[in-house]
Coordinates of C-alpha atoms in Angstrom, one line a residue:
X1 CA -10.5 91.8 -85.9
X2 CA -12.4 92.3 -82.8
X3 CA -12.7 94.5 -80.0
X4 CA -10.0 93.0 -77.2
X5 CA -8.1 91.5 -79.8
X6 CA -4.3 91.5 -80.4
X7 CA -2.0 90.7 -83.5
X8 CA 1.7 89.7 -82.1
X9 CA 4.8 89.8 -84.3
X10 CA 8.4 88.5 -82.7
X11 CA 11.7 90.1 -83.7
X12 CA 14.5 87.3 -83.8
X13 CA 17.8 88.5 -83.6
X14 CA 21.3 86.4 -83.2
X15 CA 19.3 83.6 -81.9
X16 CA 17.4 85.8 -79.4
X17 CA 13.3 86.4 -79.6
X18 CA 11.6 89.3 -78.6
X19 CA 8.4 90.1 -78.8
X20 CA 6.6 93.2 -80.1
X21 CA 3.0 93.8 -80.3
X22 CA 0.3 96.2 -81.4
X23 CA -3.1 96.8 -80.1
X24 CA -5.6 97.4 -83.0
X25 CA -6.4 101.1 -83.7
X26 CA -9.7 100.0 -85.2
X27 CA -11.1 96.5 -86.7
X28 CA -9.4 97.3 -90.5
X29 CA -6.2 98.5 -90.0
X30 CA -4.2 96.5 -87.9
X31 CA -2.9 93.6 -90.5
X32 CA -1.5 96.8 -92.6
X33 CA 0.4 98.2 -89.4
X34 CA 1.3 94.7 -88.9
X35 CA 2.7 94.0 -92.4
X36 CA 4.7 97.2 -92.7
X37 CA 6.5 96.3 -89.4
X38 CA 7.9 92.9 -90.4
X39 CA 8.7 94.8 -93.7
X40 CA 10.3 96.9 -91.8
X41 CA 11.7 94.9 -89.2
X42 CA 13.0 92.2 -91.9
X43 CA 14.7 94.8 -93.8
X44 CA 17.1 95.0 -90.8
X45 CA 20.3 92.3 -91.2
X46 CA 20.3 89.5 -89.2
X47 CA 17.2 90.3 -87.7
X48 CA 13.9 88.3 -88.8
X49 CA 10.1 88.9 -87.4
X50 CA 7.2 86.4 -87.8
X51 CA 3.9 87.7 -87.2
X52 CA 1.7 85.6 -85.3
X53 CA -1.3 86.1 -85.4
X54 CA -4.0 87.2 -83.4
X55 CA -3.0 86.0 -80.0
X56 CA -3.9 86.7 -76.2
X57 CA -0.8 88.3 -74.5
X58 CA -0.1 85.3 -72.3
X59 CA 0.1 83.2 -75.4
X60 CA 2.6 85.3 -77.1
X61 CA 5.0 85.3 -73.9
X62 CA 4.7 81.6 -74.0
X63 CA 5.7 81.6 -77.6
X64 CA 8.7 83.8 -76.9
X65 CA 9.7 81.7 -74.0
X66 CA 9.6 78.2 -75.7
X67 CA 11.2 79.5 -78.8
X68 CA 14.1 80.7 -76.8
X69 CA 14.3 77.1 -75.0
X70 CA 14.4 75.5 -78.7
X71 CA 11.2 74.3 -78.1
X72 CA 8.3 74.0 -80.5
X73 CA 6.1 77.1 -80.2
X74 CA 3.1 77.9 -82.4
X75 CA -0.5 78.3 -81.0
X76 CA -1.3 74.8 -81.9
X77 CA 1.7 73.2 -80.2
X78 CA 0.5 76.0 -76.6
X79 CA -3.3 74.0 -76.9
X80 CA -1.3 70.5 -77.2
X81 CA 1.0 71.2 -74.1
X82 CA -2.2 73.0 -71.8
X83 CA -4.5 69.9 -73.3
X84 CA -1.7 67.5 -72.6
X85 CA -1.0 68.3 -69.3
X86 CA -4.6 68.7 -68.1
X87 CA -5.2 65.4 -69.0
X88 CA -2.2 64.1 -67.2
X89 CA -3.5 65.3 -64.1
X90 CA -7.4 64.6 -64.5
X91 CA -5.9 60.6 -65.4
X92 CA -4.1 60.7 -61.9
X93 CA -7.3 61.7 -59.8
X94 CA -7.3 59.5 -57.1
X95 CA -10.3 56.9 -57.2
X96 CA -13.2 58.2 -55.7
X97 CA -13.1 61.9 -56.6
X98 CA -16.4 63.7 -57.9
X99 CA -18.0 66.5 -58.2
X100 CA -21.3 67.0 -56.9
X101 CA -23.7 66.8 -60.0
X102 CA -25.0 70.7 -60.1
X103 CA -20.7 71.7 -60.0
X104 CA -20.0 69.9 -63.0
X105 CA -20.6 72.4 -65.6
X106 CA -18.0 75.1 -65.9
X107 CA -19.0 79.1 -66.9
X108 CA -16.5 81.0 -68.1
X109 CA -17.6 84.9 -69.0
X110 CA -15.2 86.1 -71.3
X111 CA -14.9 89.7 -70.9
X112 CA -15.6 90.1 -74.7
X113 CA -12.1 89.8 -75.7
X114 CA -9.7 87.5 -77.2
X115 CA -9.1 84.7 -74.3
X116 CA -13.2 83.8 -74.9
X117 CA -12.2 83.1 -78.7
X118 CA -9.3 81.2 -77.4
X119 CA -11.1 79.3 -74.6
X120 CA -13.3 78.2 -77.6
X121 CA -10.6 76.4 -79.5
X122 CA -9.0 74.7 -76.3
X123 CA -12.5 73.3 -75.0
X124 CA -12.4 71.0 -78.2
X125 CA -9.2 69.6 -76.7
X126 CA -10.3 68.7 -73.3
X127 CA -12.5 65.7 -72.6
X128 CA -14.6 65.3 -68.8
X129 CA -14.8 69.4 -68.5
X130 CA -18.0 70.5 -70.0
X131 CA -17.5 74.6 -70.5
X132 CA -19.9 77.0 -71.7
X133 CA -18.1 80.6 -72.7
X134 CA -20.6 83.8 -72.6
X135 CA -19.2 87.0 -73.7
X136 CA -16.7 85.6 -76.0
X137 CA -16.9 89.3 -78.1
X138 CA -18.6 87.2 -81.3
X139 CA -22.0 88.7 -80.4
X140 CA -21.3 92.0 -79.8
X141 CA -20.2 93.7 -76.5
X142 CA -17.7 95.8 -75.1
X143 CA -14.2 94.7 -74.6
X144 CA -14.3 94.5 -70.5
X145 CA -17.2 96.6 -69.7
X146 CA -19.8 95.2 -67.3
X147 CA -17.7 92.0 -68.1
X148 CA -14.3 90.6 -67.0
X149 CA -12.0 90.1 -64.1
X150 CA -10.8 93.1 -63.6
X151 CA -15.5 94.3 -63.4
X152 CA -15.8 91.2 -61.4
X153 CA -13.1 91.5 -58.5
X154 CA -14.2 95.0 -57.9
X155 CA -17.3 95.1 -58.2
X156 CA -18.1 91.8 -56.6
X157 CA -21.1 91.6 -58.9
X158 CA -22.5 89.0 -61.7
X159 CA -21.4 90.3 -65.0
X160 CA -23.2 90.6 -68.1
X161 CA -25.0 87.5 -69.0
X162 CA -25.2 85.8 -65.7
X163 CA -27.8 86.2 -62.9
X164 CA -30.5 83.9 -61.2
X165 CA -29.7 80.8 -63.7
X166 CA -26.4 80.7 -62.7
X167 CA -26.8 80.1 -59.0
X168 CA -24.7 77.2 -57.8
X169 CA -23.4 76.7 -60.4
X170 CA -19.0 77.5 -61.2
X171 CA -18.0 80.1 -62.5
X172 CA -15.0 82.1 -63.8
X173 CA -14.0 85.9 -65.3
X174 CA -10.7 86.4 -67.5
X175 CA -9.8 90.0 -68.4
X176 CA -9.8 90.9 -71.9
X177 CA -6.4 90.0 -72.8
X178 CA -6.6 86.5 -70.6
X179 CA -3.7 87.3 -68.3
X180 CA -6.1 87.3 -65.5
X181 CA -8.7 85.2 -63.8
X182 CA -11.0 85.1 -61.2
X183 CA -13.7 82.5 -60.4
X184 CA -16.9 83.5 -58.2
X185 CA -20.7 81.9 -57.5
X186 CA -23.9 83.5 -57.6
X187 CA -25.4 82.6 -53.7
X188 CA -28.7 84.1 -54.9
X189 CA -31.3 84.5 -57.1
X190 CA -32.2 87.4 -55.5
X191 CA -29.4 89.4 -55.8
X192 CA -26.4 90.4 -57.9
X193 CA -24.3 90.3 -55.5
X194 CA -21.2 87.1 -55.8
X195 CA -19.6 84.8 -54.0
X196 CA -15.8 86.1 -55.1
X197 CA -12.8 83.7 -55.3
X198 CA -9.8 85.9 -55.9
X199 CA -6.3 85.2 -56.6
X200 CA -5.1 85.3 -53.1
X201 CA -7.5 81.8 -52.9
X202 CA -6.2 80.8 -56.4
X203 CA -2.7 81.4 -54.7
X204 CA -3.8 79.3 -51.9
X205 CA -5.4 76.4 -53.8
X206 CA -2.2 76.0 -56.0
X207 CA 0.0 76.4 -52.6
X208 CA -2.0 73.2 -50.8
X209 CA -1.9 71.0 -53.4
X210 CA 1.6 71.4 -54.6
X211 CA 2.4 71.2 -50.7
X212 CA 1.0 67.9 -50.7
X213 CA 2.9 66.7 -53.5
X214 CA 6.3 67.6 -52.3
X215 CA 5.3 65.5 -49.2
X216 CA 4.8 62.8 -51.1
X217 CA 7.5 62.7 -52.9
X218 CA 9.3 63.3 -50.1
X219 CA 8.3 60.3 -48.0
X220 CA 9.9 57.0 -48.3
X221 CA 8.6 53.7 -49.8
X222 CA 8.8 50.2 -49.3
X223 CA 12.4 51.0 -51.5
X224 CA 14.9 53.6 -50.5
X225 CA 14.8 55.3 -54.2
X226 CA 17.8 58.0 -54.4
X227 CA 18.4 61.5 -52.4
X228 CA 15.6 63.8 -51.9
X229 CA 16.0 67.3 -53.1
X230 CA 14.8 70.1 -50.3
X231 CA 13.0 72.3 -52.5
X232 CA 12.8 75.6 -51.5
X233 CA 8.8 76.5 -51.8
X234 CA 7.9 79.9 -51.5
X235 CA 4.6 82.0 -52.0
X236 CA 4.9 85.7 -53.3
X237 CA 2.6 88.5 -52.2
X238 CA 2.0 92.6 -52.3
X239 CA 1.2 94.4 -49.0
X240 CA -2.7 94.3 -51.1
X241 CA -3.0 90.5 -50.3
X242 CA -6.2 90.2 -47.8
X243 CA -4.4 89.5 -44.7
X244 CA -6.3 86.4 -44.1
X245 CA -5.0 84.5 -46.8
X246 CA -1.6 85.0 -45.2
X247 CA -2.6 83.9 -42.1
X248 CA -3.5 80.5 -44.0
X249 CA -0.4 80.1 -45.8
X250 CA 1.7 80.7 -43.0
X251 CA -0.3 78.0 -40.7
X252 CA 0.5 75.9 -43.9
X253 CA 4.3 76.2 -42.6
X254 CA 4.9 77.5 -45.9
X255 CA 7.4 81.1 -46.8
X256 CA 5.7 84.1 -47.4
X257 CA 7.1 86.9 -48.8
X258 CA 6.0 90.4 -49.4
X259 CA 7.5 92.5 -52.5
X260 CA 6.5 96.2 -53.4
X261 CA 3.3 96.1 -55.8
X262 CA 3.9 94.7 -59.5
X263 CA 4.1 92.1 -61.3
X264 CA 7.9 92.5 -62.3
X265 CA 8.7 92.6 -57.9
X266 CA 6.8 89.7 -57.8
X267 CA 7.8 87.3 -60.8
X268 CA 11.7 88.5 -59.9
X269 CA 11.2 87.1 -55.9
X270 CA 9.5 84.1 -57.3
X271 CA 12.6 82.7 -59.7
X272 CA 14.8 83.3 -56.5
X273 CA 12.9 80.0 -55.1
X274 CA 13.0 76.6 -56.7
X275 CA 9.0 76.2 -56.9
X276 CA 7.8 80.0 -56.3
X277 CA 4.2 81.0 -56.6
X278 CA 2.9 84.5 -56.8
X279 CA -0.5 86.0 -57.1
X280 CA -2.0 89.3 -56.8
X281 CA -6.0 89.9 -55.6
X282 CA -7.1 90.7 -58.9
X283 CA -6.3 87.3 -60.5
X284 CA -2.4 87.7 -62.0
X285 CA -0.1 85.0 -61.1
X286 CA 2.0 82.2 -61.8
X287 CA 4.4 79.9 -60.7
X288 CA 7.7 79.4 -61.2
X289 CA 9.9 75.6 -61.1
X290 CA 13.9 76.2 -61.4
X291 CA 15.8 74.6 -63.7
X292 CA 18.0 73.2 -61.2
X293 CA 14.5 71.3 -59.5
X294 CA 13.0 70.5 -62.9
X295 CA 15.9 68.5 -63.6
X296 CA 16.2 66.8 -60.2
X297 CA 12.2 66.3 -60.2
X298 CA 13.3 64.4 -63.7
X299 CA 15.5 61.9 -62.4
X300 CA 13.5 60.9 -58.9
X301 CA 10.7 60.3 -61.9
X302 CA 12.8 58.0 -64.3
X303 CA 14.1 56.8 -61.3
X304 CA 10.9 55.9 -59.5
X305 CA 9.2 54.6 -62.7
X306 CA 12.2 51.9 -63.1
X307 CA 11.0 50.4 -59.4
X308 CA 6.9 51.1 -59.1
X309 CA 5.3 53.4 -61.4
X310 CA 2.0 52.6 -59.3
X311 CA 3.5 54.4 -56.3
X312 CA 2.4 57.5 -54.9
X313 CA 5.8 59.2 -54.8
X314 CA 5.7 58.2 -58.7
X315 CA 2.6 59.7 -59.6
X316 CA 3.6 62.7 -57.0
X317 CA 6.6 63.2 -59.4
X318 CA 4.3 63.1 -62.3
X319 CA 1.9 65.8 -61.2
X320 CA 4.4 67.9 -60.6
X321 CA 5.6 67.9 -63.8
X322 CA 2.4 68.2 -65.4
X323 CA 1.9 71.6 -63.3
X324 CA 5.2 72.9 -64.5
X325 CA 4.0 72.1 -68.2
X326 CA 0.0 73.2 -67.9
X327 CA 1.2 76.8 -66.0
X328 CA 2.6 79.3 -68.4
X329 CA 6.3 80.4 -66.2
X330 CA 6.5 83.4 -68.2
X331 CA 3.8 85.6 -67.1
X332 CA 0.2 84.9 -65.5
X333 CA -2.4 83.3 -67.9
X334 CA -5.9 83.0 -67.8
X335 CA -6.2 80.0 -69.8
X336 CA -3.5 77.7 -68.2
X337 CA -4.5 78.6 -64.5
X338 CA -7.8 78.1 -64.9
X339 CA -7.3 74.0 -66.1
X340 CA -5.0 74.4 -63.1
X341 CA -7.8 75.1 -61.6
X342 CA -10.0 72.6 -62.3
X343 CA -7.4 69.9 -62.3
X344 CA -6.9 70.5 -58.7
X345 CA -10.6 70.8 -57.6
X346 CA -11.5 67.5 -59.0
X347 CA -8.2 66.0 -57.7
X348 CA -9.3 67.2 -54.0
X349 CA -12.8 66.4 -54.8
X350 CA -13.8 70.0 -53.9
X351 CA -16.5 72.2 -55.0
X352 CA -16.5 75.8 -55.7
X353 CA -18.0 76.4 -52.0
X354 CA -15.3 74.1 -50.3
X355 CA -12.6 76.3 -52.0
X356 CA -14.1 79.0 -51.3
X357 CA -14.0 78.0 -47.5
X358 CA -10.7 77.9 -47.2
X359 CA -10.5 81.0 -45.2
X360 CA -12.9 84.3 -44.9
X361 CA -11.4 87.3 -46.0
X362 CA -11.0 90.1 -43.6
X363 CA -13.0 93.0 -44.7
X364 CA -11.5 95.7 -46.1
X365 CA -11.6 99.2 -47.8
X366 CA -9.3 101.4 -50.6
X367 CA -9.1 105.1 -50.7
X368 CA -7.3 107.9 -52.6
X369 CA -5.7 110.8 -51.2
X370 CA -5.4 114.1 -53.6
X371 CA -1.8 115.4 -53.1
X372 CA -0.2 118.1 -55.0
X373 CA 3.3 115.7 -54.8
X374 CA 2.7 111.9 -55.0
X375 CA 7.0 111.1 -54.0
X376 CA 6.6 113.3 -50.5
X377 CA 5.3 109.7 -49.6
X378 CA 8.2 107.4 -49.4
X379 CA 7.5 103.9 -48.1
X380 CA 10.1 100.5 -47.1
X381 CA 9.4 96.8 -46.5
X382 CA 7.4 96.1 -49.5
X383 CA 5.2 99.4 -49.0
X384 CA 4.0 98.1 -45.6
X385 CA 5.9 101.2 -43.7
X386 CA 6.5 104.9 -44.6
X387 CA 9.3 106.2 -44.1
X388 CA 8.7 109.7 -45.3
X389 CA 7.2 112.2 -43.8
X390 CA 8.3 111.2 -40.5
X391 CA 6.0 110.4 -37.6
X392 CA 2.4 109.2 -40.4
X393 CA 4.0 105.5 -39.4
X394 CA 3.5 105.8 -35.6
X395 CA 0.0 107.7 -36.3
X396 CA -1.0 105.4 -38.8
X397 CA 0.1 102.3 -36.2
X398 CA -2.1 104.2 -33.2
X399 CA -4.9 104.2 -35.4
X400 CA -4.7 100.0 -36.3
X401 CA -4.1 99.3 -32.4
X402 CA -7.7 100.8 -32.1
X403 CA -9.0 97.9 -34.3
X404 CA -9.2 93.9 -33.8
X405 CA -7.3 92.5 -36.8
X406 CA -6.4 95.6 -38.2
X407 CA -4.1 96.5 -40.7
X408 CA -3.8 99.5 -42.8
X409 CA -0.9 100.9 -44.9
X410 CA -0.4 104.1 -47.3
X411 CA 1.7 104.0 -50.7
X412 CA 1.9 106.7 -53.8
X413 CA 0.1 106.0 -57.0
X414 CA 3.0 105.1 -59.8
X415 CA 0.5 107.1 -62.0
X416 CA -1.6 110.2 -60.7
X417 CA -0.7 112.4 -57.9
X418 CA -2.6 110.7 -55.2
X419 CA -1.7 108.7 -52.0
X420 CA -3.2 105.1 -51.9
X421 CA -4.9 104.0 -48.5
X422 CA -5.4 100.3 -47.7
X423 CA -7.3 99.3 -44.6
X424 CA -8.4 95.6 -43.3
X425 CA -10.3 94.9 -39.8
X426 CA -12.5 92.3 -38.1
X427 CA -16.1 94.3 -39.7
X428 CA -16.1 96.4 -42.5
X429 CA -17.4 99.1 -40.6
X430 CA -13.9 98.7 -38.8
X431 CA -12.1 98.4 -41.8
X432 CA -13.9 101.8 -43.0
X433 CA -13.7 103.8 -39.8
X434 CA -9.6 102.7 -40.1
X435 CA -9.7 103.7 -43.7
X436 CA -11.0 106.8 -43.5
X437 CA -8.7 107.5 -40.0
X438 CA -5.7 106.9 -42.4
X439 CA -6.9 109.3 -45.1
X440 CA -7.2 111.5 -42.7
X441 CA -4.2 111.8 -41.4
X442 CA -2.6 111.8 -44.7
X443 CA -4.0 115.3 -45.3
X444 CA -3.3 116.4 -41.6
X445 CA 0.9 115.5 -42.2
X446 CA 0.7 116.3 -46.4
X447 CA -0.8 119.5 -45.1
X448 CA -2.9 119.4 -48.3
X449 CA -5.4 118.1 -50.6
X450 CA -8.7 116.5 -49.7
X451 CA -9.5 112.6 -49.6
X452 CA -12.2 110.6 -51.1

């Protein structure tokens, strides 16, 4: 067992799965820690735990999820529904659609953990993608360092194995335990230095073309086919979302929505709406179809293929169920956004670049606060406004009306005793000045502490 890997075991219970799992203490003695707890756990009546395997962590929610729809849900039958749906959408590609030659090949660095194993195993399934994993943990390497999303998005550097070779060409980071993804270019051979695509652009790719599906479906035919269903569509983001990217989702006409940072705020907003997408900078994210839509989406499709399965509402209908198959709804994963992913870009007929130009990122700038009491900071409206101590907000808001497109907020770590400070402006010199003005004043009101 490798460094980044994971062995999963599920507890079943009066026809309810839950899922436990253990992180290896070293490459020898996980299967015994393993064993003894379905021992354990089986000697419990009524309750029964299967171990799994070694797994990524977005494959064992997937598992957990299907198996408490009554659906098959082994790792075999996750690679036939990702495979299955991919395919589906690359066979609806409108006529016409290609890559440019030197975009063809995808590069996937990953991070030396499990989801480069895992990748492995999946690329024998797909057909028309040619993949090449580096840092897939089989030679060596350590488990996200120098490597992975997580390197990648802050760093906003070529990882390990990449460099001058690489220029033009796709490319795409998981973290170690594949629950999150991020895709970036090399510009130069020159220079280390990336081309990022985050997950606010992921967010935004998924957004436009699911957009354009609904408004498909939603347009009439040559034959009046049944009641159209207004789906409520909305996108999910923290106050950390680069404020550009909401800009470009709200010109979409689409509903944004801001929830305090973490995943659980954000995937609990996202099943209020019947298609709800969420994703955070660093590359976690999902998205979410209701029940109540899935079903409806259904019928318009049995309907529509009983008049003209050639139709463009009918293979609208189609896609859309192939997302809400290929996406894993129970938590964000690596391996099933990235065929997203690619499904889209050669459905649009997009490269890596024209993706990437969607909208330019406002520059922008993190810094920590030492405080000697982290909850003296007490923020509202999704951590954009503090409410505690009172008069920071009105400094804080002097300082952004000093800066074109600026933007800053303050929150408390959830973890260490320090004060978070986000800024954003039109420069990054801005965006630092505003920054550092923010830090600033948190000392000057916390009457404490010194900022770095």
């Amino acid at each position: 067992m490798e460094c980044g890997q994971q062995r999963y075991c599920w507890e079943e219970t009066q026809g309810l799965v839950v899922n436990l799992f253990l992180k290896p203490l070293n490459k020898y003695t996980p299967p015994l820690i393993c064993y003894e707890l379905v021992h354990g756990i089986n000697s419990i009546v009524d309750a029964l735990a299967i171990d799994m395997g070694i797994l990524t962590t977005p494959q064992l929610h997937w598992m957990v999820r299907a198996r408490n729809k009554g659906m098959k849900a082994t790792e075999v039958d996750y690679y036939e529904q990702l495979a299955g749906s991919f395919r589906c959408l690359i066979d609806l590609i409108p006529n016409g659609q290609k890559f440019q030659e030197i975009d063809d090949k995808l590069v996937i660095d990953g991070a030396n953990g499990v989801g480069g194993e895992k990748i492995e195993v999946l690329k024998k399934m797909l057909n028309g993608l040619p993949i090449e994993v580096r840092n897939s943990g089989k030679g060596g390497g350590i488990l996200n360092e120098g490597v992975g999303a997580d390197y990648v998005q802050k760093e906003k550097v070529v990882p390990q194995g990449f460099g001058s070779k690489d220029v033009g060409t796709r490319c795409a980071s998981l973290d170690g335990d594949a629950d999150r993804l991020v895709y970036f270019s090399v510009p130069s051979s020159n220079s280390n230095v990336i081309d990022l695509v985050d997950g606010d652009k992921i967010l935004s790719l998924f957004a436009v073309f699911i957009k354009e599906q609904l408004s498909v479906l939603s347009t009439e035919g040559d034959e009046k086919i049944g009641d159209n269903y207004q789906a409520r569509f909305g996108v999910i983001q923290t106050a950390y979302a680069n404020g550009a990217s909401t800009d470009y989702l709200k010109q979409l006409g689409l509903e944004v929505v801001f929830t305090p940072t973490g995943v659980k705020y954000l995937h609990e907003q996202a099943a209020r709406y019947d298609i709800g997408i969420y994703f955070e900078a660093n590359g976690h994210g999902t998205i979410l179809f209701s029940e109540c839509f899935l079903s409806w989406l259904e019928s318009r499709y049995n309907e529509l293929s009983s008049k003209n399965k050639e139709s463009e509402q009918h293979k609208a209908a189609l896609r859309l169920l192939a997302v809400s198959k290929l996406i894993n709804q129970a938590v964000g994963d690596a391996l099933s956004g990235l065929l997203l992913v690619e499904a889209i870009l050669q459905h649009m007929g997009w490269s890596i670049h024209n993706w990437a130009e969607l909208y330019q990122d406002l520059p922008s700038r993190q810094l920590k606060v030492k405080v000697v009491d982290r909850t003296a900071v007490v923020t509202a409206n999704a951590e954009t406004m503090v409410v505690r101590p009172p008069g920071i907000q009105d400094a804080i808001n002097a300082e952004i009306a000093k800066y074109p497109q600026g933007r800053s907020f303050i929150r408390p770590s959830g973890t260490e005793d320090v004060i978070r400070v986000y800024a954003e402006a039109s420069t990054q010199e801005a965006a630092d000045s505003l920054a550092s003005s923010v830090a600033k004043l948190v000392d000057q009101f916390l009457g404490f502490g010194s900022s770095r």
